[in-house]
Amino acid sequence: MEAYQPQDIEAKWRKIWEEQNAFEPEANSAKPKKYILSMFPYPSGRIHMGHVRNYAISDAFARKYRSLGYDVLHPMGWDSFGMPAENAAIKRGIHPQKWTYDNIDQMRAELKRLGLSFAWKREFATSDPLYTKHEQTLFIDLWNMGLIERKTGLLNWCPRDHTVLANEQVIDGKCWRCDTPVVLKEMGQYYLKITRYAAELLDGLKTLKWANQILTMQENWIGKSEGLEFDFALDQGSIDKLGGAIERFSVFTTRADTIFGVTYCALAPEHPIVRKLQELKALSSAQLGWLETIQRAPTKDRGGLNKEGINLGLSAIHPLTGKTTPIWCANFILGEYGGGAVMSVPAHDRRDYEFAAQYDLPIVRVVAPKSGEAPVEAAFTEDGVLIDSGDFTNLTSLEARKAIIAYFEERKIGRGVVNYKLKDWGISRQRYWGAPIPLIVCDRCGIVPEEKKNLPVTLPDDAIIDGEGNPLDNHPTFKNAICPKCGAKARRETDTMDTFVQSSWYFLRYVTPPNLWESVAFDRSSVDRYMPVDLYIGGIEHAILHLLYARFFTKALRDAGHIAIDEPFSALLTQGMVLKDGAKMSKSKGNTVDPDDMINRFGADATRMFILFAAPPAKELEWNDNALEGCFRFLNRLWNNAKKVTRRGLPSIDHAALTSAEKLARRKVYEAAQKSEEAFGKTYAFNTVIAACMEALNALQDQTCDEVWSEGYFVLLTLLEPIAPHICAELSQRLFGREVFTPIVVPEGVFDVDSVTYAIQVGGKLRGEFEVSASADNDEIIEAAKKRLGDRLKGEIIKTIVVPKKLVNFVVK
């Protein structure tokens, strides 16, 4: 055979696959389905090794399941709206649309060089007007269901990008994209009411085959807590100080058993009482200055290690004791949880304790350990037995929580409630390159959805994108609209949607045949056929928000009557990062590897093989040029040894008639087949499959039987096809005349062995090895071990241990 030329072979097979539409799902197929989906990329301009890893993993599964007889949907598209396109427009003077679609063309060509078996006919970008049309239609449906509302709130605001940021987009107090310090700004925006689904989102986690780490991250983010909600009344002096505007405030606690230990109350800087004091200028100038500084800081960065606060000069009345309690404002209290007010029990809460110790506030213990004394110098935060707690003294914490909540409910002064840390999803963004929110603001009718027949609301091509404000708000005509209800002149909403909205339903779009894309967002019968996604693959950085929003969107669309499923992703695989020199690859660190360079040097198959061989998918992968070269050398050996295959089909072999070397080669080949089944079915450890195939090829080279060579190659090419598809397709066609890969059946007797090697131990210490017939009984095994040791076995044997097929251990004295 000629020398191995991967670039020529790979180009040939890419052309064949494209001409045959080889990887499109089969319409009306009777086959069982598999929906394999990798998280779609943002079109930033070039693919990187993280992309290669993600898509090599998903492609291995897609190809494997096709060989097993499944109808596989394995699509690709582009998450193409977002701020980077606007930044490019500002920096380079390129329209975001041109920048985005030029990048898509570049990245598509790079991905195709890898021979990925995507259903390219189902490719779309979320910035396509047709995608926007259907998304706006779904938005209106959710609006009409009452799942979207407009309300004001304090939001993270980037002064440079002029847009709202989610908490997760604020890194060390700065914008995640431009490193500008973030400030808090009160403004109106639209929210998706994800909190309505908090309980269902939490319960649904029990049905998912996801890693425990991911499930825990989701569970913690939703943050269910059960406790007591009640009001503290203000004393008359405090009511007067607030001008009679506020008479009480609400708190929530999970530790009702500690209520007799309250020594102060703490309010968030955004609490209405604090805002009222600011409005009335009822605080000192130093206090007002402190408040303004804290209120400008993102909530996630407040406090840090230092607990700070100010005494507001107000008092609350304890609902059980009737005593007055001072009210403070503290930097570590968040306005978005529990109403922004807490009853502070420094004896039994670490944060309250640190704050009380700093400001010399009383510390009153009301819960003691069930045995022994509580620590004097620190908060006792565990459950125990109540002390100094009126009629509830001597109850355990669990008993007291139930009894105190019941006491409050009987007297209608409080109630037991379930709270969630999860907050409604703010989706308004003050940027150009996003899907316009399809709402119209009318002076007579209020906020009204656009008529669906007028969709999509598209972006104006002539918007000025200069980094100053919202380009749509600054546009001379975009805002002009007619109210769909009354026909009066009105104003079109100028905010665009958070890009997480696009990625929350894109997986439903893929299932629909392209000939239906114009008429529907997704075809119900196709959704019923392919959903849920059988395996979803992507980075762990998306473990919280994207997955949570996609799960919520699925449930909301179910309730809108569009689909009939509860969860979008049955199984999840989160791949680890690709590192070089111990650090994440990044241009700023100068440690990137260009996939195109690797393909030019070694070919796509070797590059893909290395990515899957270097580490299990969920682990971090350290880039290693030598290991990539090793994969290339293995493929060369696979190519060069193919000339030893002389039989066109899978031969029939009498295993018993083979030599030891021939039997070993067959065993190694089918051990690799077993590894493949384990990897694709359970462990995802493709590295073990590749290693087993390498061992099998070594074993084949140590024997000369034509039938064993032919069988070995038939099996190995099937096992390696999901990993290195081009070379396997070429050799399979040349050697066996096949282009379709089918399941491997392990022949009977192939794992039978003539002899077994045992280790010998004396007193637990290794003394050698011996070989014995596989059919030998224990007496024969022990006798063979004694013979192997000879004079080295000294002393009286008091016990002999035989571990079948592994070792013999003599215990002597």
PDB file of N, CA and C in Angstrom, residues 344 514 520 532 536 702:
ATOM      1  N   SER A 344     -31.502  38.921  64.057  1.00  0.00           N
ATOM      2  CA  SER A 344     -30.102  38.570  64.280  1.00  0.00           C
ATOM      3  C   SER A 344     -29.938  37.925  65.641  1.00  0.00           C
ATOM      4  N   PRO A 514     -36.164  20.835   8.275  1.00  0.00           N
ATOM      5  CA  PRO A 514     -36.022  22.205   7.768  1.00  0.00           C
ATOM      6  C   PRO A 514     -37.176  22.670   6.882  1.00  0.00           C
ATOM      7  N   VAL A 520     -43.312  26.771  11.720  1.00  0.00           N
ATOM      8  CA  VAL A 520     -43.374  26.489  13.156  1.00  0.00           C
ATOM      9  C   VAL A 520     -41.999  26.634  13.804  1.00  0.00           C
ATOM     10  N   PRO A 532     -36.643  13.655  24.976  1.00  0.00           N
ATOM     11  CA  PRO A 532     -35.575  14.577  25.354  1.00  0.00           C
ATOM     12  C   PRO A 532     -34.233  14.201  24.722  1.00  0.00           C
ATOM     13  N   TYR A 536     -26.314  15.173  26.486  1.00  0.00           N
ATOM     14  CA  TYR A 536     -25.967  16.588  26.269  1.00  0.00           C
ATOM     15  C   TYR A 536     -24.546  16.794  26.765  1.00  0.00           C
ATOM     16  N   ASP A 702       2.228 -10.012  16.404  1.00  0.00           N
ATOM     17  CA  ASP A 702       3.035 -11.121  16.930  1.00  0.00           C
ATOM     18  C   ASP A 702       2.547 -12.479  16.430  1.00  0.00           C
TER      19      ASP A 702
END
